[in-house]
Each structure stands twice: as structure tokens, then as C-alpha cells.
mmCIF file of C-alpha atoms in Angstrom:
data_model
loop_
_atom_site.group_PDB
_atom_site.id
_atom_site.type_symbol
_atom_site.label_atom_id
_atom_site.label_comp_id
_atom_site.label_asym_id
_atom_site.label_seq_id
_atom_site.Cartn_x
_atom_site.Cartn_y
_atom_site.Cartn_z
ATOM 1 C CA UNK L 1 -14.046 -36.895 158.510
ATOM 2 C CA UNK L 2 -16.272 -34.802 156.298
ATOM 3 C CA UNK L 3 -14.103 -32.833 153.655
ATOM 4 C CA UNK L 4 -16.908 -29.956 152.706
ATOM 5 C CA UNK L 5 -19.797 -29.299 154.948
ATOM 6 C CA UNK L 6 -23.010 -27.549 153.692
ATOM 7 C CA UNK L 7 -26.094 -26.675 155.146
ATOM 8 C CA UNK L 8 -28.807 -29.705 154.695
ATOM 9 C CA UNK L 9 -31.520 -27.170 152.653
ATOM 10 C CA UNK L 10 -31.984 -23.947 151.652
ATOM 11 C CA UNK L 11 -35.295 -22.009 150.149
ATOM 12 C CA UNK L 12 -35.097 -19.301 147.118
ATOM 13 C CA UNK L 13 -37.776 -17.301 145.677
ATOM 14 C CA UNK L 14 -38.431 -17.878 141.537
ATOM 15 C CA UNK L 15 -36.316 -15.848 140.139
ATOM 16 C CA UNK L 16 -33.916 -14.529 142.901
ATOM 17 C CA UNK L 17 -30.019 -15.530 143.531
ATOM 18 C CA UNK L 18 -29.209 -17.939 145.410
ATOM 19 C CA UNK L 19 -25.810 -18.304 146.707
ATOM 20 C CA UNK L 20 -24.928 -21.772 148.075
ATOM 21 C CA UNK L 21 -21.943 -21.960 150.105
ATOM 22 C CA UNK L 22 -19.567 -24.567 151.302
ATOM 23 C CA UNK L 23 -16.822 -24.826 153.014
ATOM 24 C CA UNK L 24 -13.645 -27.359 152.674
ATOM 25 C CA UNK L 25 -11.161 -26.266 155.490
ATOM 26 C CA UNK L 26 -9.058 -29.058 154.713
ATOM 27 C CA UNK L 27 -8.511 -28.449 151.159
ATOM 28 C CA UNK L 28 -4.735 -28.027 149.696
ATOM 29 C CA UNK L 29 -3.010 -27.007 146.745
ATOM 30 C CA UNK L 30 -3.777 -28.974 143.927
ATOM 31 C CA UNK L 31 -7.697 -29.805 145.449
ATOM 32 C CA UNK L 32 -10.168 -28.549 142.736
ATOM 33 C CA UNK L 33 -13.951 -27.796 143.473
ATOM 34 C CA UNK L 34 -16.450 -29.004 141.689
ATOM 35 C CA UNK L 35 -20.461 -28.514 142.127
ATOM 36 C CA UNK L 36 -22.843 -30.990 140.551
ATOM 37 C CA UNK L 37 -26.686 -30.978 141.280
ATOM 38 C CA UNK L 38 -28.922 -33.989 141.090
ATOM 39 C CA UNK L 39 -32.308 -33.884 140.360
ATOM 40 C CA UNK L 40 -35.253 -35.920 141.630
ATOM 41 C CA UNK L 41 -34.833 -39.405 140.379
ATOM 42 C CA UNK L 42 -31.574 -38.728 138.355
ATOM 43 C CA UNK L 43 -28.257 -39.089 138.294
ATOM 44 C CA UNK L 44 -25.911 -35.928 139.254
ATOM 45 C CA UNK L 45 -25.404 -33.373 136.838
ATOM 46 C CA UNK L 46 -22.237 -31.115 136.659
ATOM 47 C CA UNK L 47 -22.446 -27.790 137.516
ATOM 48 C CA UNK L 48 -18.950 -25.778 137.373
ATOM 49 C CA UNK L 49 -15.441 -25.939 138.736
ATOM 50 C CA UNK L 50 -12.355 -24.178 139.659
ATOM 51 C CA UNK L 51 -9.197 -24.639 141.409
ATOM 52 C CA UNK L 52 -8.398 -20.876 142.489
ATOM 53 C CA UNK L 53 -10.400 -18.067 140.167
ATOM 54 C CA UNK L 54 -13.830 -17.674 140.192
ATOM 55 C CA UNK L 55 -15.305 -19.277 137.612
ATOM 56 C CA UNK L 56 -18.480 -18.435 135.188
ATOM 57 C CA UNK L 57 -20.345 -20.784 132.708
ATOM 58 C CA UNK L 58 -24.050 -20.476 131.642
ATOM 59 C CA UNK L 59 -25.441 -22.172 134.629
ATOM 60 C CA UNK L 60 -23.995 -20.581 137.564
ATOM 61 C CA UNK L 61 -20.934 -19.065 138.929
ATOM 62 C CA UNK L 62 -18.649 -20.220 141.547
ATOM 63 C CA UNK L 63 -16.637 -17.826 143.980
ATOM 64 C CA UNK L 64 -13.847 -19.438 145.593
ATOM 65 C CA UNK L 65 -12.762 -17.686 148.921
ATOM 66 C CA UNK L 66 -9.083 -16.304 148.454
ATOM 67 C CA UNK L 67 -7.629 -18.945 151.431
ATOM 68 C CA UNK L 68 -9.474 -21.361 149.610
ATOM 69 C CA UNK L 69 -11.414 -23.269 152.713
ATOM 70 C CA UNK L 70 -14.763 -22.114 151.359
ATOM 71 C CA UNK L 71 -16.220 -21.542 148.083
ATOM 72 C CA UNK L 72 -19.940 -20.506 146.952
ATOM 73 C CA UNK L 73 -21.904 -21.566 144.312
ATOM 74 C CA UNK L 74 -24.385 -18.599 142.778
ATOM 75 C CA UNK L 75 -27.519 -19.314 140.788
ATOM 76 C CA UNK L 76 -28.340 -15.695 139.351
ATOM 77 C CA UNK L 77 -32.004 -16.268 138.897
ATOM 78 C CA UNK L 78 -33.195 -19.259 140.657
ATOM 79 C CA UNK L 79 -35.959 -21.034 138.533
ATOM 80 C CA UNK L 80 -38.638 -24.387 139.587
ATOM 81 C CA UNK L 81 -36.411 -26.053 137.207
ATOM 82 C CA UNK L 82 -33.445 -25.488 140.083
ATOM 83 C CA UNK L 83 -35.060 -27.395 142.787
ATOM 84 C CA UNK L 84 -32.529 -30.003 143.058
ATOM 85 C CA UNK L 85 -29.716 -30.978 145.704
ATOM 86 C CA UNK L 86 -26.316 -29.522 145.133
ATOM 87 C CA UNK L 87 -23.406 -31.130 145.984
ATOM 88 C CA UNK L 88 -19.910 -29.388 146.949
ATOM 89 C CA UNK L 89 -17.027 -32.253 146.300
ATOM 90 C CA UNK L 90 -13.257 -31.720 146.616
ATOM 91 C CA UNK L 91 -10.839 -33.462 144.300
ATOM 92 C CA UNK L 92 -7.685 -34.409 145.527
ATOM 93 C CA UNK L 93 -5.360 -36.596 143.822
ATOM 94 C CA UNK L 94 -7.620 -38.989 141.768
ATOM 95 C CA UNK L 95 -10.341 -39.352 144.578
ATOM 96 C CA UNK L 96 -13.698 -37.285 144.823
ATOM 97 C CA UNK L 97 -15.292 -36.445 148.475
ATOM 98 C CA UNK L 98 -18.727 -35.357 148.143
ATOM 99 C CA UNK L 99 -20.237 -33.198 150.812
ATOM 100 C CA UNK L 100 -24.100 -34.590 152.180
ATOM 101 C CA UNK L 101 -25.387 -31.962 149.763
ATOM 102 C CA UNK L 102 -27.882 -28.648 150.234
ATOM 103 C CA UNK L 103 -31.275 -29.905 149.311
ATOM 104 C CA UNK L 104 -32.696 -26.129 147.072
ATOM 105 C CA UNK L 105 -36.611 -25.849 147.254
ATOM 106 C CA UNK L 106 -37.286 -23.003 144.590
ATOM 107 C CA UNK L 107 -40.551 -20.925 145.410
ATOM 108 C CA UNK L 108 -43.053 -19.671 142.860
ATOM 109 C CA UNK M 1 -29.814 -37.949 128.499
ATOM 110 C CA UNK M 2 -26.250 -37.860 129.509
ATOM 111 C CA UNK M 3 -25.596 -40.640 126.875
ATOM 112 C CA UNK M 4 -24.032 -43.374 129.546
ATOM 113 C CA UNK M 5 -26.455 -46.204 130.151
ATOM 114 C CA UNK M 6 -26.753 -48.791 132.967
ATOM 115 C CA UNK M 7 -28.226 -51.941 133.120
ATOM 116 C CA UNK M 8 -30.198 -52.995 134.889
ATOM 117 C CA UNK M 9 -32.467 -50.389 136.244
ATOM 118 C CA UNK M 10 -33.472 -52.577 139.558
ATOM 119 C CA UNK M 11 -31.834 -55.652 140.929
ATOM 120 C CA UNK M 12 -33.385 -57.309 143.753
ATOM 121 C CA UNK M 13 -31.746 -60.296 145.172
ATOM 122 C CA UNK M 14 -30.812 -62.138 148.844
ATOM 123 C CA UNK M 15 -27.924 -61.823 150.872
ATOM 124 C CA UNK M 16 -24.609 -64.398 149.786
ATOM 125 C CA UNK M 17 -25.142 -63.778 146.268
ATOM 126 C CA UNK M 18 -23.137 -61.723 143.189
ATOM 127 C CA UNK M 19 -24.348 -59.331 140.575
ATOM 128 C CA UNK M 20 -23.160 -57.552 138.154
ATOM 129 C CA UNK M 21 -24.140 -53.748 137.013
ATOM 130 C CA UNK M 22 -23.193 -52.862 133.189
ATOM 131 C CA UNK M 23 -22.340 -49.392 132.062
ATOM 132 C CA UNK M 24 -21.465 -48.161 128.326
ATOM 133 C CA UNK M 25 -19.884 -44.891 129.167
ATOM 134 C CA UNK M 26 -20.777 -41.523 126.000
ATOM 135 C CA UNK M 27 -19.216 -42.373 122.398
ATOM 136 C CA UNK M 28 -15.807 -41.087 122.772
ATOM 137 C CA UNK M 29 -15.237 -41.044 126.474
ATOM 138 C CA UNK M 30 -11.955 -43.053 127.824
ATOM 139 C CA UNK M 31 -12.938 -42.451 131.706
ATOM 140 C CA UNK M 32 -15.920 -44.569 133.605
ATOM 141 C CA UNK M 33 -16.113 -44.360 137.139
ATOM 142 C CA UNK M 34 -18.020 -45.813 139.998
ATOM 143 C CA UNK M 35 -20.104 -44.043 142.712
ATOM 144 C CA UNK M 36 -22.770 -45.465 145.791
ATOM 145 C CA UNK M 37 -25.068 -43.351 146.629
ATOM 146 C CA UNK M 38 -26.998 -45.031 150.314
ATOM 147 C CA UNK M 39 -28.829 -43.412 152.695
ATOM 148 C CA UNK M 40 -26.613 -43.281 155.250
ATOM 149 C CA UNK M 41 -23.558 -43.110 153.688
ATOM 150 C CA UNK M 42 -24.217 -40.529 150.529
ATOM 151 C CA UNK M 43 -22.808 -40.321 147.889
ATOM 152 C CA UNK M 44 -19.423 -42.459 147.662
ATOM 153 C CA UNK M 45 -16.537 -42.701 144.819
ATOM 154 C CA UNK M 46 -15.257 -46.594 144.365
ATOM 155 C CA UNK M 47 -13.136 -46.933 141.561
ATOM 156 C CA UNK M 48 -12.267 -44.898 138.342
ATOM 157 C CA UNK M 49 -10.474 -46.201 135.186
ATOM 158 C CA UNK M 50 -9.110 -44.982 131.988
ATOM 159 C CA UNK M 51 -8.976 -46.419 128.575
ATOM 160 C CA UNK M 52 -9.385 -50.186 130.321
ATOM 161 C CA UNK M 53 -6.377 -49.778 133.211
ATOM 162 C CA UNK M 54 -7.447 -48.864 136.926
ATOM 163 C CA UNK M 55 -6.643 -45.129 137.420
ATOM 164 C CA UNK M 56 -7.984 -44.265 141.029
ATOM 165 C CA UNK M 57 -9.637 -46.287 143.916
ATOM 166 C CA UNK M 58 -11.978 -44.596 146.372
ATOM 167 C CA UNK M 59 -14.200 -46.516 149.070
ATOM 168 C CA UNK M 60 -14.422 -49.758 147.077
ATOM 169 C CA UNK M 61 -14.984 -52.922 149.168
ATOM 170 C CA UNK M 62 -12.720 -56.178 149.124
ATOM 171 C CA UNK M 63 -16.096 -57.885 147.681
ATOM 172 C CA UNK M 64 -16.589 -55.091 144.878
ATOM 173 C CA UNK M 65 -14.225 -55.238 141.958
ATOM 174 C CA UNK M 66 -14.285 -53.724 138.333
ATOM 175 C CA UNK M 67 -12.851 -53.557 134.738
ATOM 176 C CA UNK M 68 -12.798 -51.548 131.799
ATOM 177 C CA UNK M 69 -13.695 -53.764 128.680
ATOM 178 C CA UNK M 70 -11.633 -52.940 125.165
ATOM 179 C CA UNK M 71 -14.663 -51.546 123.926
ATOM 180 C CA UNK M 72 -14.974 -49.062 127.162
ATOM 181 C CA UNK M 73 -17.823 -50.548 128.387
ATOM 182 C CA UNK M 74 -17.613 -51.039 132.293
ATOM 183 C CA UNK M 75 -18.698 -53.873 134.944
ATOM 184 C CA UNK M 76 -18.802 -53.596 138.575
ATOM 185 C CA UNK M 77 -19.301 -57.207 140.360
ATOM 186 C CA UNK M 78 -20.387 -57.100 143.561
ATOM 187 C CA UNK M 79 -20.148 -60.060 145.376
ATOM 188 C CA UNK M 80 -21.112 -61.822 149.071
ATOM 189 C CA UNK M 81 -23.901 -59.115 149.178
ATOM 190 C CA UNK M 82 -24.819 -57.586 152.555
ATOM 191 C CA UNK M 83 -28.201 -56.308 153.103
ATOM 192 C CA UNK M 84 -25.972 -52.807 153.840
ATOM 193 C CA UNK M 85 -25.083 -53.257 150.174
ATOM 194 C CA UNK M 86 -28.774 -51.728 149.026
ATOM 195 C CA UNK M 87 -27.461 -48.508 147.320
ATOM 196 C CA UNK M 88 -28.398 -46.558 144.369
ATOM 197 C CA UNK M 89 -25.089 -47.828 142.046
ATOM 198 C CA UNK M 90 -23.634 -44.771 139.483
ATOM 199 C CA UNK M 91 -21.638 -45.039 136.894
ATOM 200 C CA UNK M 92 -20.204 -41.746 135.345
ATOM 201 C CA UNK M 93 -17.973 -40.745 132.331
ATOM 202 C CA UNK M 94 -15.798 -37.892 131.076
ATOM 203 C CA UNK M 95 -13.204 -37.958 128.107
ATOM 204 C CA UNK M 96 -10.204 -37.515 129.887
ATOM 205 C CA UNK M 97 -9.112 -39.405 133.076
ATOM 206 C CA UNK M 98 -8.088 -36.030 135.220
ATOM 207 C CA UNK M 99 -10.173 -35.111 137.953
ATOM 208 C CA UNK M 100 -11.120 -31.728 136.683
ATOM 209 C CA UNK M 101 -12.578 -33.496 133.467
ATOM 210 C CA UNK M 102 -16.748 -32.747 133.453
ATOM 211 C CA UNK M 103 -18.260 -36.439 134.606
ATOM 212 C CA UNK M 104 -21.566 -37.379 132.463
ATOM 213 C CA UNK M 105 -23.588 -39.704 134.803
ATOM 214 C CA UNK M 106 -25.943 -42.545 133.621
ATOM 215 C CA UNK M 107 -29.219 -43.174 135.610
ATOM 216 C CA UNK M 108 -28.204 -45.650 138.015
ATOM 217 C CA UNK M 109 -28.500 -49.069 138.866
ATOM 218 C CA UNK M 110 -31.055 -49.378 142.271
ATOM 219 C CA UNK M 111 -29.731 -52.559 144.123
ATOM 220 C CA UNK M 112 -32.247 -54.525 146.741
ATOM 221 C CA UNK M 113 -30.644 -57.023 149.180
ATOM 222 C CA UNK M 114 -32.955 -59.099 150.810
#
């Protein structure tokens, strides 16, 4: 019983947005959102969180739908650098539910 | 670099056995938690703790168990190994044990069951 579902890949032009989206129908009250990305190879890397707000930090920015049951992550200006996979995850209580991830090829 | 290490890179061994994966979470970090990443299963929380006492268990197996060491270094013993055991093994870190707190992850421990 998946808690966020996003789509398996996406493509983005260098330099272009991208908006990533997700969605987490299940989610309640206390649930916060959090977006990491892992590279090729690597380890996941955090991206941003929120619980309600939309949220803004050097690497991205994350709009959270006002119901809450989806949220999107934005990349302003996609670089080759961003080709990674991007993982939605809820938190709820002390546990973590990652979604199968959006796999982001960036185009030149 | 997130600063956590893991070792050992690769492990290869047969089914039956038990192995141990080491992880010294960032200088100043209380947290470490566990995650399996497997092809068919994805990525997978098993166990958190904070400042050496359990704080949250995910999908962690009756075989797989795990402590916090005084010094905050973290083992996860995995034990009676199934060939469905062959995972990519994470270990992450943040400085607080709340689930909003930013998680540093190490490189990962690839595990081979034969």
C-alpha cells in the first residue's frame, strides 16, 4: 500500500523548470514531506521539506497542495548536474515511506 | 562527502551465514538510521536510533537487529541470510532524532548472497 505515487521518469531541457509532482492521498496531520534525490552510484541526498507552507531553500522549492494529498517539487533551472532520481517520502510518526521515485534525465 | 562512512563497501557471502555492516554517523550527529534499498522492493526504512536507545522501527526483519555504540557509531547484523537479502544497505544521520531533522547518508554497504 504505496503512501506517495510518482511517475517512474520525467525529461527536462538544460536550463528549464521542472516541476516534479507527487501525490500522498493518505497523508494526515502531523505527516511531513520530504524530497531527497540520489544520484548515480550514491547515497540519497536531501532536498527540502515541509509540513503545510511551501517551502524555499537554494536547491528547489516545494509546493504543497492546500488539502495536502499532493505536493510538487520545482527545480527552477534544471541543470546535467540534476539528472538524478527524486524521491517523494512521507513521515509519519517516526517511520519514513519512500515513494519508487521519478527517475529526471536533464537534456543539453 | 556527507561525512557518515560505511564499511565495507561490498560483502559477498552464501546463504545461512551473518554479517555485519559498520557505520560512524557526521561528528556531532545523535541520530543513525537504517535503510534497504533492493530492486524490487526500493528503498526501505529498518530501524532508527538516538544517542544509543532504539527510537523508531520500520521494515526490519526478525533476523536483522541493531545498536547504537557509546561512541555513536552504528552496527546492523544481519543474520540467516537469504539470497532475497542482496540489497544496497544505507545508513543515514541527522543531529536530532525527529523526523523532520535533514538525514546525511553514507555510501552504502552493497550485500551479495550467494
Amino acid at each position: 500500500d504505496a503512501k506517495t505515487t510518482q511517475p517512474n521518469s520525467m525529461e527536462s531541457n538544460e536550463e528549464e523548470p521542472v516541476h516534479l509532482p507527487c501525490n500522498h492521498s493518505t497523508i494526515s496531520g502531523t505527516d511531513y514531506i520530504h524530497w531527497y534525490r540520489q544520484l548515480p552510484s550514491q547515497g540519497p541526498e536531501y532536498v527540502i521539506h515541509g509540513l503545510t507552507s511551501n517551502v524555499n531553500n537554494r536547491m528547489a522549492s516545494l509546493a504543497i497542495a492546500e488539502d495536502r494529498k499532493s505536493s510538487t517539487l520545482i527545480l527552477h533551472r534544471a541543470t546535467l548536474r540534476d539528472a538524478a532520481v527524486y524521491y517523494c517520502i512521507l513521515s509519519t510518526g517516526n517511520q519514513f515511506y519512500f515513494g519508487t521515485g521519478t527517475s529526471l534525465t536533464v537534456i543539453p | 562527502d556527507s561525512g557518515v562512512t560505511q564499511t565495507p563497501k561490498h560483502l559477498i557471502t552464501a546463504t545461512g551465514q551473518r554479517v555485519t555492516l559498520r557505520c560512524s554517523p557526521r561528528s556531532g550527529d545523535l541520530s543513525v538510521y537504517w535503510y534497504q534499498q533492493s530492486l524490487d522492493q526500493g528503498l526501505q526504512f529498518l530501524i532508527q536510533y538516538y544517542n544509543g536507545e532504539e527510537r523508531a522501527k520500520g521494515n526490519i526483519l526478525e533476523r536483522f537487529s541493531a545498536q547504537q555504540f557509546p561512541d555513536l557509531h552504528s552496527e546492523l547484523n544481519l543474520s540467516s541470510l537469504e539470497l532475497g537479502d542482496s540489497a544496497l544497505y544505507f545508513c543515514a544521520s541527522s543531529v536530532g532524532g525527529l523526523t523532520y531533522n535533514e538525514q546525511f547518508f553514507g555510501p552504502g554497504t552493497r550485500l551479495t548472497v550467494l
